[in-house]
Amino acid sequence: MFKAVSNDRFPLPRKARLHAMAAPMAVAACLAAPMAAAQGIAPPDADTIAERMATLGSDVPGSIWAMQPFMNSEELVAEDGTTYRLSSMNPYVNAWFVLEVAPQGGSSRYYHLENADRDEWQISLVEDGGAPAIRVLGTGDEDGEEILCAPWEDNGLQEARDTGLPFAPLCEWSVFLRNPVTGNRTTREAVAEFLRDNVLFGDSIVNLIKGTFFEDAFMVSSEGLEVEEEVDGVALLGEALLDRAPVMRPYMGFDLVGAEDGMQAGSWYEVDGADGIYASVMQPGMIANEVFQVPGANRLDGVESRADVYLVAFDMGEFTLGYEPGTDHPRLGWSSRPSHRHYQGRGPDGFDSPDPLVRTGTLNPTYAESVAAIFTGGFKRDHGAWRFGDYATFNYGHHYGFMVDGVILSRLWENLATMYMTHDGEVVMRTWTEEDNSAEFLSTLQFARQNGVAIIEDGVPGARVTSWGGGNWSGSANADLRTLRAGACTRTVEGRQFLIYAYFSTATPSGMARTFQAYQCDYAMLLDMNSQEHTYMALYQREEEELEAQHLVTGMAEVDVRGSDGGRIPRFVSAPDNRDFFYLIRRE
């Protein structure tokens, strides 16, 4: 018996207070967005979305299910009475699914599935010869191609779980089972071996999944890309606003074109063998006086004025950005910092576990052949909320929110610096507003990650750059804010967008602001700080049959684990990690 389910069987607490995000006009506009293909699981109706948006906007949503306004489900009952329920966590994204297997009279088992190619495959629950089955239907290059599978038969799901791999292939590699992993050395080596044998430069993947999985998945406009390729990124980026630009010899782990005798401060250089990626170096003491005349930042001391800053720019016409949470961080429970709390659950959203969703801390193997770069994300949950200042006194301390593959794991709060990407590949950094928490807008997002407040907003220092408690910048209780830090900014030049990662060997928020000003950034935000593990950044190039990580600074290589053969296992790509990260995939 088949039943499409739009009302939740999962318990959702009902709250009386509605939020602006539940406005009926927003819901109606949301439903005008492109719908999932009819062959897959479509979004729920407008009334269901409105009800769930009210729950999401209530004081305490109460469960991971209550955070998903666009979730929809299909259900089948087998002859033996077992109920199979397949839930698309967000049909607008078509990435994450939860399979519930509920034997008659027994306890339910849950499996977190991930679509191997969300632009190619539509996934649904169907009857196949009178029995439940998962249907994977091709809609792009594989239009009309159909895979029918019942991974619960012959102990298939348990065998996939027993592999210990963070992504275990099912249904002829069209679907992955996400497995919980701890990131220990044994798991890392198992993942590395799996990738070498099955993905990286291998030919054992079935023909339905091509060697380059996402050949056209991120193409915005082929004509536009052809024009952009003719523009020199170095020329577009120009030079930073500096009063002096000596030749520097930084300890940077990349090979650069034209930098054999050193790098001129503030200039950009192509990374050898990595089209669309550029590197620069400077010291804040070199910044032009005109930059310092703009109010909003503190005076720099002699130490940070002489501290090297390394920057890496990505031409976003050639890359798409992704985000993945770590196995542990950022967590979902309470930060120890805020005193403003409710007493209705173990976290600001009412829970502290994503179950049955699984966080792998690893790059999906689909992207292993086209990943170009990775850098760590933002603060852990314990540091990702306010202890002092006005933001500590409402919204439960403003815990930094995040969304991955269209699934909200922690609510996104207004006032916070946010990096997000929309379905059409647009990468945006800006301050989140209350209006952004609408069904219309949330339905357009692939991912979002919040981390503190703006360093640069509209090209000038953010309003809280000089406030230790007000900006939640971390550091010592004496407001000694100078430490190793990483940040990111966006810059648009002649309609061409660049994402710039910056590594500050030691800096205050003011030093970061002045640096991003000198590089003419539109908006900038903090990432993480205090160690090279927390500010990790690497580029990836192919050498024969191996993926070689080139680290921004040599100390970051020490974070990668050595395998039994003595080689390095790249963090995040082959090695599950407890920290979250951003990754850049090269467009085909």
PDB file of C-alpha atoms in Angstrom, residues 216-450:
ATOM      1  CA  ASP A 216      27.519  20.349 -15.919  1.00  0.00           C
ATOM      2  CA  ALA A 217      26.014  20.485 -12.457  1.00  0.00           C
ATOM      3  CA  PHE A 218      27.314  23.935 -11.581  1.00  0.00           C
ATOM      4  CA  MET A 219      27.263  25.613 -14.986  1.00  0.00           C
ATOM      5  CA  VAL A 220      25.523  28.972 -14.745  1.00  0.00           C
ATOM      6  CA  SER A 221      26.075  30.178 -18.303  1.00  0.00           C
ATOM      7  CA  SER A 222      28.471  28.574 -20.760  1.00  0.00           C
ATOM      8  CA  GLU A 223      28.636  31.804 -22.765  1.00  0.00           C
ATOM      9  CA  GLY A 224      29.420  33.767 -19.632  1.00  0.00           C
ATOM     10  CA  LEU A 225      32.161  31.364 -18.613  1.00  0.00           C
ATOM     11  CA  GLU A 226      33.762  31.592 -22.047  1.00  0.00           C
ATOM     12  CA  VAL A 227      33.958  35.359 -21.717  1.00  0.00           C
ATOM     13  CA  GLU A 228      35.258  35.185 -18.154  1.00  0.00           C
ATOM     14  CA  GLU A 229      38.060  32.823 -19.096  1.00  0.00           C
ATOM     15  CA  GLU A 230      39.527  35.523 -21.309  1.00  0.00           C
ATOM     16  CA  VAL A 231      39.873  37.952 -18.395  1.00  0.00           C
ATOM     17  CA  ASP A 232      43.142  37.875 -16.446  1.00  0.00           C
ATOM     18  CA  GLY A 233      42.317  37.389 -12.754  1.00  0.00           C
ATOM     19  CA  VAL A 234      45.581  39.016 -11.675  1.00  0.00           C
ATOM     20  CA  ALA A 235      44.711  42.126 -13.658  1.00  0.00           C
ATOM     21  CA  LEU A 236      41.174  42.193 -12.264  1.00  0.00           C
ATOM     22  CA  LEU A 237      42.315  41.892  -8.662  1.00  0.00           C
ATOM     23  CA  GLY A 238      44.918  44.610  -9.166  1.00  0.00           C
ATOM     24  CA  GLU A 239      47.018  45.629  -6.168  1.00  0.00           C
ATOM     25  CA  ALA A 240      46.144  46.235  -2.557  1.00  0.00           C
ATOM     26  CA  LEU A 241      46.050  49.803  -1.249  1.00  0.00           C
ATOM     27  CA  LEU A 242      49.547  50.003   0.274  1.00  0.00           C
ATOM     28  CA  ASP A 243      51.929  52.902   0.897  1.00  0.00           C
ATOM     29  CA  ARG A 244      54.928  50.620   0.389  1.00  0.00           C
ATOM     30  CA  ALA A 245      55.210  47.302  -1.396  1.00  0.00           C
ATOM     31  CA  PRO A 246      58.580  45.638  -0.811  1.00  0.00           C
ATOM     32  CA  VAL A 247      59.473  42.213  -2.178  1.00  0.00           C
ATOM     33  CA  MET A 248      58.700  39.569   0.447  1.00  0.00           C
ATOM     34  CA  ARG A 249      59.750  35.932   0.698  1.00  0.00           C
ATOM     35  CA  PRO A 250      56.920  34.254   2.579  1.00  0.00           C
ATOM     36  CA  TYR A 251      56.877  30.620   3.669  1.00  0.00           C
ATOM     37  CA  MET A 252      53.909  29.798   1.475  1.00  0.00           C
ATOM     38  CA  GLY A 253      53.352  26.187   0.422  1.00  0.00           C
ATOM     39  CA  PHE A 254      52.199  26.949  -3.137  1.00  0.00           C
ATOM     40  CA  ASP A 255      54.205  27.280  -6.324  1.00  0.00           C
ATOM     41  CA  LEU A 256      53.438  30.677  -7.836  1.00  0.00           C
ATOM     42  CA  VAL A 257      53.917  31.941 -11.370  1.00  0.00           C
ATOM     43  CA  GLY A 258      56.442  34.786 -11.492  1.00  0.00           C
ATOM     44  CA  ALA A 259      57.397  34.660  -7.815  1.00  0.00           C
ATOM     45  CA  GLU A 260      60.756  32.924  -8.150  1.00  0.00           C
ATOM     46  CA  ASP A 261      62.546  35.921  -6.619  1.00  0.00           C
ATOM     47  CA  GLY A 262      59.854  36.723  -4.064  1.00  0.00           C
ATOM     48  CA  MET A 263      56.406  38.307  -3.970  1.00  0.00           C
ATOM     49  CA  GLN A 264      55.778  42.010  -4.141  1.00  0.00           C
ATOM     50  CA  ALA A 265      53.567  42.934  -1.207  1.00  0.00           C
ATOM     51  CA  GLY A 266      49.944  43.522  -2.156  1.00  0.00           C
ATOM     52  CA  SER A 267      50.267  42.027  -5.642  1.00  0.00           C
ATOM     53  CA  TRP A 268      48.523  38.869  -6.813  1.00  0.00           C
ATOM     54  CA  TYR A 269      50.205  35.828  -8.352  1.00  0.00           C
ATOM     55  CA  GLU A 270      48.716  32.845 -10.140  1.00  0.00           C
ATOM     56  CA  VAL A 271      49.052  29.536  -8.329  1.00  0.00           C
ATOM     57  CA  ASP A 272      50.964  27.260 -10.685  1.00  0.00           C
ATOM     58  CA  GLY A 273      48.756  24.517 -12.104  1.00  0.00           C
ATOM     59  CA  ALA A 274      45.597  25.843 -10.424  1.00  0.00           C
ATOM     60  CA  ASP A 275      43.616  28.021 -12.818  1.00  0.00           C
ATOM     61  CA  GLY A 276      41.467  30.634 -11.132  1.00  0.00           C
ATOM     62  CA  ILE A 277      43.412  30.632  -7.839  1.00  0.00           C
ATOM     63  CA  TYR A 278      45.692  33.512  -6.848  1.00  0.00           C
ATOM     64  CA  ALA A 279      47.887  34.300  -3.849  1.00  0.00           C
ATOM     65  CA  SER A 280      49.122  37.488  -2.211  1.00  0.00           C
ATOM     66  CA  VAL A 281      51.102  38.523   0.882  1.00  0.00           C
ATOM     67  CA  MET A 282      51.480  41.726   2.890  1.00  0.00           C
ATOM     68  CA  GLN A 283      51.840  43.187   6.380  1.00  0.00           C
ATOM     69  CA  PRO A 284      49.225  45.543   7.878  1.00  0.00           C
ATOM     70  CA  GLY A 285      51.901  48.169   8.553  1.00  0.00           C
ATOM     71  CA  MET A 286      52.238  48.624   4.782  1.00  0.00           C
ATOM     72  CA  ILE A 287      48.590  49.655   4.318  1.00  0.00           C
ATOM     73  CA  ALA A 288      48.011  53.069   2.757  1.00  0.00           C
ATOM     74  CA  ASN A 289      47.239  55.961   5.078  1.00  0.00           C
ATOM     75  CA  GLU A 290      43.975  56.628   3.235  1.00  0.00           C
ATOM     76  CA  VAL A 291      42.667  53.287   4.526  1.00  0.00           C
ATOM     77  CA  PHE A 292      43.426  54.212   8.133  1.00  0.00           C
ATOM     78  CA  GLN A 293      41.562  57.497   7.727  1.00  0.00           C
ATOM     79  CA  VAL A 294      38.278  55.595   7.471  1.00  0.00           C
ATOM     80  CA  PRO A 295      36.842  55.389  11.032  1.00  0.00           C
ATOM     81  CA  GLY A 296      35.720  52.176  12.704  1.00  0.00           C
ATOM     82  CA  ALA A 297      38.888  50.327  13.745  1.00  0.00           C
ATOM     83  CA  ASN A 298      41.517  50.629  16.471  1.00  0.00           C
ATOM     84  CA  ARG A 299      45.119  51.645  15.955  1.00  0.00           C
ATOM     85  CA  LEU A 300      47.415  48.711  15.142  1.00  0.00           C
ATOM     86  CA  ASP A 301      50.329  47.942  17.444  1.00  0.00           C
ATOM     87  CA  GLY A 302      53.888  47.297  16.302  1.00  0.00           C
ATOM     88  CA  VAL A 303      53.575  43.529  16.449  1.00  0.00           C
ATOM     89  CA  GLU A 304      50.586  43.020  14.179  1.00  0.00           C
ATOM     90  CA  SER A 305      51.816  45.772  11.881  1.00  0.00           C
ATOM     91  CA  ARG A 306      54.835  43.555  11.065  1.00  0.00           C
ATOM     92  CA  ALA A 307      52.943  40.221  11.003  1.00  0.00           C
ATOM     93  CA  ASP A 308      52.601  38.480   7.646  1.00  0.00           C
ATOM     94  CA  VAL A 309      49.158  38.021   6.142  1.00  0.00           C
ATOM     95  CA  TYR A 310      48.687  35.389   3.426  1.00  0.00           C
ATOM     96  CA  LEU A 311      45.693  35.659   1.100  1.00  0.00           C
ATOM     97  CA  VAL A 312      44.258  33.241  -1.462  1.00  0.00           C
ATOM     98  CA  ALA A 313      41.634  34.405  -3.968  1.00  0.00           C
ATOM     99  CA  PHE A 314      39.262  32.143  -5.877  1.00  0.00           C
ATOM    100  CA  ASP A 315      37.607  33.246  -9.095  1.00  0.00           C
ATOM    101  CA  MET A 316      34.049  32.079  -8.431  1.00  0.00           C
ATOM    102  CA  GLY A 317      33.372  31.897 -12.151  1.00  0.00           C
ATOM    103  CA  GLU A 318      35.498  28.739 -12.030  1.00  0.00           C
ATOM    104  CA  PHE A 319      34.400  27.227  -8.712  1.00  0.00           C
ATOM    105  CA  THR A 320      31.362  26.414  -6.660  1.00  0.00           C
ATOM    106  CA  LEU A 321      31.415  26.459  -2.867  1.00  0.00           C
ATOM    107  CA  GLY A 322      30.193  23.807  -0.460  1.00  0.00           C
ATOM    108  CA  TYR A 323      29.956  23.381   3.300  1.00  0.00           C
ATOM    109  CA  GLU A 324      30.066  20.297   5.525  1.00  0.00           C
ATOM    110  CA  PRO A 325      29.811  20.149   9.340  1.00  0.00           C
ATOM    111  CA  GLY A 326      32.321  18.099  11.295  1.00  0.00           C
ATOM    112  CA  THR A 327      31.542  14.893  13.133  1.00  0.00           C
ATOM    113  CA  ASP A 328      31.328  16.906  16.367  1.00  0.00           C
ATOM    114  CA  HIS A 329      31.625  20.626  15.680  1.00  0.00           C
ATOM    115  CA  PRO A 330      29.803  22.870  15.683  1.00  0.00           C
ATOM    116  CA  ARG A 331      27.590  21.067  18.180  1.00  0.00           C
ATOM    117  CA  LEU A 332      23.886  21.660  18.678  1.00  0.00           C
ATOM    118  CA  GLY A 333      23.702  21.965  22.453  1.00  0.00           C
ATOM    119  CA  TRP A 334      24.134  25.003  24.648  1.00  0.00           C
ATOM    120  CA  SER A 335      27.269  27.094  24.657  1.00  0.00           C
ATOM    121  CA  SER A 336      28.528  27.628  28.194  1.00  0.00           C
ATOM    122  CA  ARG A 337      28.643  31.371  27.550  1.00  0.00           C
ATOM    123  CA  PRO A 338      25.118  32.841  27.515  1.00  0.00           C
ATOM    124  CA  SER A 339      23.082  33.192  30.691  1.00  0.00           C
ATOM    125  CA  HIS A 340      19.894  33.900  28.730  1.00  0.00           C
ATOM    126  CA  ARG A 341      18.415  30.410  28.321  1.00  0.00           C
ATOM    127  CA  HIS A 342      15.156  28.537  28.262  1.00  0.00           C
ATOM    128  CA  TYR A 343      14.633  25.278  30.125  1.00  0.00           C
ATOM    129  CA  GLN A 344      12.898  23.276  27.409  1.00  0.00           C
ATOM    130  CA  GLY A 345      15.736  21.189  26.063  1.00  0.00           C
ATOM    131  CA  ARG A 346      19.465  20.626  25.845  1.00  0.00           C
ATOM    132  CA  GLY A 347      20.131  23.313  23.279  1.00  0.00           C
ATOM    133  CA  PRO A 348      18.839  26.674  22.056  1.00  0.00           C
ATOM    134  CA  ASP A 349      16.597  24.830  19.582  1.00  0.00           C
ATOM    135  CA  GLY A 350      15.508  22.286  22.195  1.00  0.00           C
ATOM    136  CA  PHE A 351      17.888  19.403  21.366  1.00  0.00           C
ATOM    137  CA  ASP A 352      21.589  18.597  21.194  1.00  0.00           C
ATOM    138  CA  SER A 353      21.718  15.703  18.714  1.00  0.00           C
ATOM    139  CA  PRO A 354      21.032  15.615  14.944  1.00  0.00           C
ATOM    140  CA  ASP A 355      19.840  11.971  15.094  1.00  0.00           C
ATOM    141  CA  PRO A 356      18.875  10.323  12.836  1.00  0.00           C
ATOM    142  CA  LEU A 357      20.930  12.624  10.590  1.00  0.00           C
ATOM    143  CA  VAL A 358      24.616  11.717  10.429  1.00  0.00           C
ATOM    144  CA  ARG A 359      27.527  14.152  10.328  1.00  0.00           C
ATOM    145  CA  THR A 360      30.547  12.629   8.606  1.00  0.00           C
ATOM    146  CA  GLY A 361      33.151  15.418   8.696  1.00  0.00           C
ATOM    147  CA  THR A 362      34.259  14.212   5.257  1.00  0.00           C
ATOM    148  CA  LEU A 363      33.962  15.354   1.671  1.00  0.00           C
ATOM    149  CA  ASN A 364      31.403  13.361  -0.293  1.00  0.00           C
ATOM    150  CA  PRO A 365      33.448  11.015  -2.550  1.00  0.00           C
ATOM    151  CA  THR A 366      31.472  12.338  -5.500  1.00  0.00           C
ATOM    152  CA  TYR A 367      33.601  15.483  -5.304  1.00  0.00           C
ATOM    153  CA  ALA A 368      36.970  13.798  -4.730  1.00  0.00           C
ATOM    154  CA  GLU A 369      38.147  14.179  -8.321  1.00  0.00           C
ATOM    155  CA  SER A 370      37.188  17.842  -8.683  1.00  0.00           C
ATOM    156  CA  VAL A 371      37.909  19.337  -5.253  1.00  0.00           C
ATOM    157  CA  ALA A 372      40.271  22.309  -5.595  1.00  0.00           C
ATOM    158  CA  ALA A 373      40.573  23.659  -2.051  1.00  0.00           C
ATOM    159  CA  ILE A 374      39.338  23.288   1.517  1.00  0.00           C
ATOM    160  CA  PHE A 375      39.508  25.581   4.525  1.00  0.00           C
ATOM    161  CA  THR A 376      38.132  25.148   8.022  1.00  0.00           C
ATOM    162  CA  GLY A 377      34.846  26.727   9.043  1.00  0.00           C
ATOM    163  CA  GLY A 378      33.920  28.790  12.068  1.00  0.00           C
ATOM    164  CA  PHE A 379      33.906  28.571  15.847  1.00  0.00           C
ATOM    165  CA  LYS A 380      32.930  25.519  17.852  1.00  0.00           C
ATOM    166  CA  ARG A 381      29.545  25.824  19.559  1.00  0.00           C
ATOM    167  CA  ASP A 382      31.003  26.611  22.977  1.00  0.00           C
ATOM    168  CA  HIS A 383      32.688  29.754  21.605  1.00  0.00           C
ATOM    169  CA  GLY A 384      29.928  30.464  19.089  1.00  0.00           C
ATOM    170  CA  ALA A 385      27.624  32.520  21.318  1.00  0.00           C
ATOM    171  CA  TRP A 386      27.854  35.708  23.389  1.00  0.00           C
ATOM    172  CA  ARG A 387      28.891  35.890  27.026  1.00  0.00           C
ATOM    173  CA  PHE A 388      28.999  39.689  27.251  1.00  0.00           C
ATOM    174  CA  GLY A 389      27.229  42.578  25.596  1.00  0.00           C
ATOM    175  CA  ASP A 390      23.710  43.073  24.330  1.00  0.00           C
ATOM    176  CA  TYR A 391      23.667  39.986  22.083  1.00  0.00           C
ATOM    177  CA  ALA A 392      24.075  37.837  25.181  1.00  0.00           C
ATOM    178  CA  THR A 393      20.759  39.079  26.533  1.00  0.00           C
ATOM    179  CA  PHE A 394      18.302  37.915  23.848  1.00  0.00           C
ATOM    180  CA  ASN A 395      17.879  35.175  21.249  1.00  0.00           C
ATOM    181  CA  TYR A 396      19.445  32.857  23.852  1.00  0.00           C
ATOM    182  CA  GLY A 397      22.868  34.392  23.277  1.00  0.00           C
ATOM    183  CA  HIS A 398      22.801  34.256  19.457  1.00  0.00           C
ATOM    184  CA  HIS A 399      24.280  30.794  18.934  1.00  0.00           C
ATOM    185  CA  TYR A 400      25.835  30.752  15.467  1.00  0.00           C
ATOM    186  CA  GLY A 401      23.477  28.914  13.107  1.00  0.00           C
ATOM    187  CA  PHE A 402      24.176  26.660  10.162  1.00  0.00           C
ATOM    188  CA  MET A 403      22.398  24.829   7.342  1.00  0.00           C
ATOM    189  CA  VAL A 404      23.843  22.087   5.122  1.00  0.00           C
ATOM    190  CA  ASP A 405      22.315  20.759   1.891  1.00  0.00           C
ATOM    191  CA  GLY A 406      19.120  22.660   2.645  1.00  0.00           C
ATOM    192  CA  VAL A 407      18.763  21.093   6.109  1.00  0.00           C
ATOM    193  CA  ILE A 408      18.675  23.496   9.055  1.00  0.00           C
ATOM    194  CA  LEU A 409      20.718  22.035  11.894  1.00  0.00           C
ATOM    195  CA  SER A 410      20.854  25.181  14.026  1.00  0.00           C
ATOM    196  CA  ARG A 411      18.611  28.222  13.607  1.00  0.00           C
ATOM    197  CA  LEU A 412      20.000  31.219  11.745  1.00  0.00           C
ATOM    198  CA  TRP A 413      19.835  34.377  13.824  1.00  0.00           C
ATOM    199  CA  GLU A 414      19.528  37.956  12.626  1.00  0.00           C
ATOM    200  CA  ASN A 415      22.488  40.304  13.270  1.00  0.00           C
ATOM    201  CA  LEU A 416      25.137  37.627  12.530  1.00  0.00           C
ATOM    202  CA  ALA A 417      27.698  37.510   9.739  1.00  0.00           C
ATOM    203  CA  THR A 418      26.627  34.746   7.370  1.00  0.00           C
ATOM    204  CA  MET A 419      28.122  33.004   4.357  1.00  0.00           C
ATOM    205  CA  TYR A 420      25.607  31.164   2.200  1.00  0.00           C
ATOM    206  CA  MET A 421      25.086  29.794  -1.297  1.00  0.00           C
ATOM    207  CA  THR A 422      21.867  29.684  -3.311  1.00  0.00           C
ATOM    208  CA  HIS A 423      20.707  26.931  -5.674  1.00  0.00           C
ATOM    209  CA  ASP A 424      22.056  28.794  -8.691  1.00  0.00           C
ATOM    210  CA  GLY A 425      25.569  28.860  -7.213  1.00  0.00           C
ATOM    211  CA  GLU A 426      25.612  32.458  -5.970  1.00  0.00           C
ATOM    212  CA  VAL A 427      27.925  32.817  -2.958  1.00  0.00           C
ATOM    213  CA  VAL A 428      26.984  35.639  -0.602  1.00  0.00           C
ATOM    214  CA  MET A 429      28.441  37.080   2.590  1.00  0.00           C
ATOM    215  CA  ARG A 430      26.287  39.519   4.534  1.00  0.00           C
ATOM    216  CA  THR A 431      24.581  40.168   7.840  1.00  0.00           C
ATOM    217  CA  TRP A 432      21.501  37.986   8.371  1.00  0.00           C
ATOM    218  CA  THR A 433      18.186  39.794   8.839  1.00  0.00           C
ATOM    219  CA  GLU A 434      14.851  38.771  10.318  1.00  0.00           C
ATOM    220  CA  GLU A 435      13.353  38.937   6.830  1.00  0.00           C
ATOM    221  CA  ASP A 436      15.791  36.227   5.701  1.00  0.00           C
ATOM    222  CA  ASN A 437      13.992  33.757   7.974  1.00  0.00           C
ATOM    223  CA  SER A 438      11.145  33.402   5.518  1.00  0.00           C
ATOM    224  CA  ALA A 439      10.036  30.334   3.620  1.00  0.00           C
ATOM    225  CA  GLU A 440      10.566  32.194   0.370  1.00  0.00           C
ATOM    226  CA  PHE A 441      14.231  32.871   1.074  1.00  0.00           C
ATOM    227  CA  LEU A 442      15.141  29.711   2.984  1.00  0.00           C
ATOM    228  CA  SER A 443      13.838  27.599   0.110  1.00  0.00           C
ATOM    229  CA  THR A 444      16.546  29.084  -2.163  1.00  0.00           C
ATOM    230  CA  LEU A 445      19.530  28.092   0.002  1.00  0.00           C
ATOM    231  CA  GLN A 446      22.005  25.235  -0.373  1.00  0.00           C
ATOM    232  CA  PHE A 447      23.941  25.997   2.806  1.00  0.00           C
ATOM    233  CA  ALA A 448      24.575  28.766   5.330  1.00  0.00           C
ATOM    234  CA  ARG A 449      27.144  29.250   8.105  1.00  0.00           C
ATOM    235  CA  GLN A 450      27.162  32.067  10.671  1.00  0.00           C
TER     236      GLN A 450
END
